[in-house]
Amino acid sequence: MADNPATTKGATDITREQLIGLLNEDLAREYQAIIAYVVYSQALKGAQYMSIAEELETHASEELEHALIVSKQIDYLGGTATVTPEPVKVSDKAEDMLRFDLDNENETVRNYRERVRQCEALGEFAIAEQIREILVQEQEHQIDLATALGIDVPDVGGR
Ligand SMILES: [Fe+2]
Ligand SMILES: [Fe+2]
């Protein structure tokens, strides 16, 4: 017997209202990333961290671009963009700062992968496309941070 689509709800079965809420969570993470990269890029001290500090400055402007793209999609869907960032951790140790950034990027990548599928399930293919482009940069951020920490890029999966 064929599955009844009304009773086979998957993780991608969400409403537009729920998508607005999830995009606002993404936006709060983008604000968090902007703040973290602005602060950490200046707080990293020591000759061995100079090139990653410069990378983090570049990340800061890319995260601002992402925030603008995400807030535009929220507006398009008829929602109101949040003004509250996710909290930013502080430490005076360079390795902690890089680790916090990598943890956040992992979380961001996991979420955007899910968001692409959710947008497509809703038929919002253009929003999915915008998020795919953000995802490419978030994965580059992961690589930059993992490289600076001397580790492999973690496999964060898609959900
Ligand atoms: Fe971002
Ligand atoms: Fe990022």
mmCIF file of C-alpha atoms and ligand atoms in Angstrom:
data_model
loop_
_atom_site.group_PDB
_atom_site.id
_atom_site.type_symbol
_atom_site.label_atom_id
_atom_site.label_comp_id
_atom_site.label_asym_id
_atom_site.label_seq_id
_atom_site.Cartn_x
_atom_site.Cartn_y
_atom_site.Cartn_z
ATOM 1 C CA MET A 1 0.000 0.000 0.000
ATOM 2 C CA ALA A 2 1.288 3.456 -0.911
ATOM 3 C CA ASP A 3 2.233 5.837 1.884
ATOM 4 C CA ASN A 4 -0.268 8.574 2.526
ATOM 5 C CA PRO A 5 1.682 11.855 2.103
ATOM 6 C CA ALA A 6 -0.434 13.433 4.836
ATOM 7 C CA THR A 7 0.775 10.905 7.404
ATOM 8 C CA THR A 8 4.437 10.516 6.352
ATOM 9 C CA LYS A 9 5.893 13.684 7.818
ATOM 10 C CA GLY A 10 9.661 14.005 7.462
ATOM 11 C CA ALA A 11 12.099 16.540 8.900
ATOM 12 C CA THR A 12 11.600 18.692 5.815
ATOM 13 C CA ASP A 13 7.843 19.057 6.331
ATOM 14 C CA ILE A 14 7.612 22.552 7.731
ATOM 15 C CA THR A 15 5.377 25.560 7.250
ATOM 16 C CA ARG A 16 6.449 28.987 5.971
ATOM 17 C CA GLU A 17 6.014 30.301 9.538
ATOM 18 C CA GLN A 18 8.411 27.656 10.824
ATOM 19 C CA LEU A 19 10.880 28.519 8.044
ATOM 20 C CA ILE A 20 10.794 32.183 9.128
ATOM 21 C CA GLY A 21 11.590 31.086 12.705
ATOM 22 C CA LEU A 22 14.462 28.869 11.553
ATOM 23 C CA LEU A 23 15.906 31.608 9.311
ATOM 24 C CA ASN A 24 15.819 33.928 12.324
ATOM 25 C CA GLU A 25 17.883 31.352 14.235
ATOM 26 C CA ASP A 26 20.306 31.369 11.277
ATOM 27 C CA LEU A 27 20.396 35.172 11.398
ATOM 28 C CA ALA A 28 21.145 35.124 15.154
ATOM 29 C CA ARG A 29 24.090 32.784 14.402
ATOM 30 C CA GLU A 30 25.304 35.139 11.642
ATOM 31 C CA TYR A 31 25.271 38.059 14.134
ATOM 32 C CA GLN A 32 27.181 35.860 16.591
ATOM 33 C CA ALA A 33 29.752 35.078 13.882
ATOM 34 C CA ILE A 34 30.175 38.774 12.971
ATOM 35 C CA ILE A 35 30.816 39.686 16.626
ATOM 36 C CA ALA A 36 33.168 36.756 17.237
ATOM 37 C CA TYR A 37 35.243 37.458 14.117
ATOM 38 C CA VAL A 38 35.415 41.207 14.788
ATOM 39 C CA VAL A 39 36.672 40.581 18.331
ATOM 40 C CA TYR A 40 38.880 37.509 17.808
ATOM 41 C CA SER A 41 40.612 38.863 14.682
ATOM 42 C CA GLN A 42 42.049 41.660 16.850
ATOM 43 C CA ALA A 43 42.544 39.602 20.034
ATOM 44 C CA LEU A 44 44.707 36.888 18.429
ATOM 45 C CA LYS A 45 48.303 37.682 19.359
ATOM 46 C CA GLY A 46 51.561 36.077 18.297
ATOM 47 C CA ALA A 47 53.446 35.734 15.014
ATOM 48 C CA GLN A 48 52.038 32.246 14.341
ATOM 49 C CA TYR A 49 48.467 33.596 14.349
ATOM 50 C CA MET A 50 48.954 36.637 12.097
ATOM 51 C CA SER A 51 47.736 34.991 8.897
ATOM 52 C CA ILE A 52 44.662 33.401 10.505
ATOM 53 C CA ALA A 53 43.871 36.752 12.191
ATOM 54 C CA GLU A 54 43.720 38.291 8.715
ATOM 55 C CA GLU A 55 41.472 35.448 7.522
ATOM 56 C CA LEU A 56 39.134 36.111 10.438
ATOM 57 C CA GLU A 57 38.783 39.748 9.353
ATOM 58 C CA THR A 58 37.681 38.494 5.933
ATOM 59 C CA HIS A 59 35.232 36.088 7.601
ATOM 60 C CA ALA A 60 33.715 39.029 9.520
ATOM 61 C CA SER A 61 32.716 40.813 6.289
ATOM 62 C CA GLU A 62 31.448 37.581 4.722
ATOM 63 C CA GLU A 63 29.250 36.913 7.770
ATOM 64 C CA LEU A 64 27.803 40.425 7.399
ATOM 65 C CA GLU A 65 26.933 39.613 3.765
ATOM 66 C CA HIS A 66 25.242 36.408 4.950
ATOM 67 C CA ALA A 67 23.244 38.304 7.581
ATOM 68 C CA LEU A 68 21.990 40.698 4.889
ATOM 69 C CA ILE A 69 21.010 37.834 2.575
ATOM 70 C CA VAL A 70 19.207 35.936 5.353
ATOM 71 C CA SER A 71 17.342 39.029 6.572
ATOM 72 C CA LYS A 72 16.244 39.699 2.979
ATOM 73 C CA GLN A 73 14.765 36.184 2.749
ATOM 74 C CA ILE A 74 12.957 36.659 6.086
ATOM 75 C CA ASP A 75 11.468 39.893 4.780
ATOM 76 C CA TYR A 76 10.463 38.210 1.505
ATOM 77 C CA LEU A 77 8.608 35.539 3.506
ATOM 78 C CA GLY A 78 6.744 38.259 5.400
ATOM 79 C CA GLY A 79 8.653 37.828 8.670
ATOM 80 C CA THR A 80 10.500 40.256 10.926
ATOM 81 C CA ALA A 81 14.260 39.886 11.313
ATOM 82 C CA THR A 82 15.570 39.255 14.829
ATOM 83 C CA VAL A 83 17.843 41.809 16.515
ATOM 84 C CA THR A 84 19.381 39.372 18.995
ATOM 85 C CA PRO A 85 22.644 37.471 18.385
ATOM 86 C CA GLU A 86 23.427 34.042 19.810
ATOM 87 C CA PRO A 87 25.851 34.560 22.724
ATOM 88 C CA VAL A 88 29.578 34.858 21.960
ATOM 89 C CA LYS A 89 32.090 33.016 24.162
ATOM 90 C CA VAL A 90 35.225 34.804 25.332
ATOM 91 C CA SER A 91 38.714 33.528 26.117
ATOM 92 C CA ASP A 92 42.214 35.020 26.046
ATOM 93 C CA LYS A 93 43.654 31.816 24.586
ATOM 94 C CA ALA A 94 44.107 31.789 20.805
ATOM 95 C CA GLU A 95 43.336 28.091 20.493
ATOM 96 C CA ASP A 96 40.052 28.500 22.419
ATOM 97 C CA MET A 97 38.963 31.321 20.108
ATOM 98 C CA LEU A 98 39.677 29.244 16.998
ATOM 99 C CA ARG A 99 37.898 26.262 18.554
ATOM 100 C CA PHE A 100 34.794 28.356 19.411
ATOM 101 C CA ASP A 101 34.722 29.628 15.831
ATOM 102 C CA LEU A 102 35.035 26.130 14.396
ATOM 103 C CA ASP A 103 32.276 24.785 16.683
ATOM 104 C CA ASN A 104 29.990 27.610 15.536
ATOM 105 C CA GLU A 105 30.806 27.044 11.867
ATOM 106 C CA ASN A 106 30.043 23.327 12.281
ATOM 107 C CA GLU A 107 26.670 24.188 13.786
ATOM 108 C CA THR A 108 26.014 26.705 11.000
ATOM 109 C CA VAL A 109 26.887 24.225 8.232
ATOM 110 C CA ARG A 110 24.664 21.562 9.802
ATOM 111 C CA ASN A 111 21.767 24.032 9.931
ATOM 112 C CA TYR A 112 22.163 25.439 6.410
ATOM 113 C CA ARG A 113 22.290 21.928 4.919
ATOM 114 C CA GLU A 114 18.965 21.243 6.597
ATOM 115 C CA ARG A 115 17.601 24.653 5.529
ATOM 116 C CA VAL A 116 18.310 23.945 1.838
ATOM 117 C CA ARG A 117 16.216 20.779 2.018
ATOM 118 C CA GLN A 118 13.428 22.552 3.934
ATOM 119 C CA CYS A 119 13.299 25.440 1.432
ATOM 120 C CA GLU A 120 13.127 22.996 -1.464
ATOM 121 C CA ALA A 121 10.348 21.007 0.240
ATOM 122 C CA LEU A 122 8.382 24.277 0.434
ATOM 123 C CA GLY A 123 9.095 25.053 -3.228
ATOM 124 C CA GLU A 124 11.271 28.040 -2.186
ATOM 125 C CA PHE A 125 14.007 27.173 -4.685
ATOM 126 C CA ALA A 126 15.461 30.690 -4.901
ATOM 127 C CA ILE A 127 15.936 30.878 -1.107
ATOM 128 C CA ALA A 128 17.543 27.412 -1.253
ATOM 129 C CA GLU A 129 19.920 28.746 -3.929
ATOM 130 C CA GLN A 130 20.918 31.748 -1.789
ATOM 131 C CA ILE A 131 21.578 29.469 1.180
ATOM 132 C CA ARG A 132 23.663 27.106 -0.963
ATOM 133 C CA GLU A 133 25.930 30.050 -1.840
ATOM 134 C CA ILE A 134 26.288 30.950 1.849
ATOM 135 C CA LEU A 135 27.023 27.280 2.603
ATOM 136 C CA VAL A 136 29.978 27.279 0.193
ATOM 137 C CA GLN A 137 31.586 30.109 2.222
ATOM 138 C CA GLU A 138 30.743 28.537 5.595
ATOM 139 C CA GLN A 139 32.539 25.363 4.519
ATOM 140 C CA GLU A 140 35.550 27.483 3.514
ATOM 141 C CA HIS A 141 35.461 29.026 7.010
ATOM 142 C CA GLN A 142 35.477 25.520 8.505
ATOM 143 C CA ILE A 143 38.523 24.617 6.399
ATOM 144 C CA ASP A 144 40.401 27.825 7.391
ATOM 145 C CA LEU A 145 39.782 27.181 11.098
ATOM 146 C CA ALA A 146 40.510 23.448 11.019
ATOM 147 C CA THR A 147 43.746 24.171 9.135
ATOM 148 C CA ALA A 148 44.785 26.804 11.698
ATOM 149 C CA LEU A 149 44.066 24.272 14.479
ATOM 150 C CA GLY A 150 46.005 21.559 12.604
ATOM 151 C CA ILE A 151 43.015 19.196 12.448
ATOM 152 C CA ASP A 152 40.782 17.669 9.772
ATOM 153 C CA VAL A 153 37.466 19.337 8.968
ATOM 154 C CA PRO A 154 34.877 17.588 11.167
ATOM 155 C CA ASP A 155 32.132 15.576 9.450
ATOM 156 C CA VAL A 156 29.034 17.321 10.716
ATOM 157 C CA GLY A 157 26.521 15.406 8.602
ATOM 158 C CA GLY A 158 23.418 16.986 7.204
ATOM 159 C CA ARG A 159 20.913 16.945 10.078
HETATM 160 FE FE FE B 1 27.769 33.128 7.784
HETATM 161 FE FE FE B 2 31.112 31.381 8.723
#
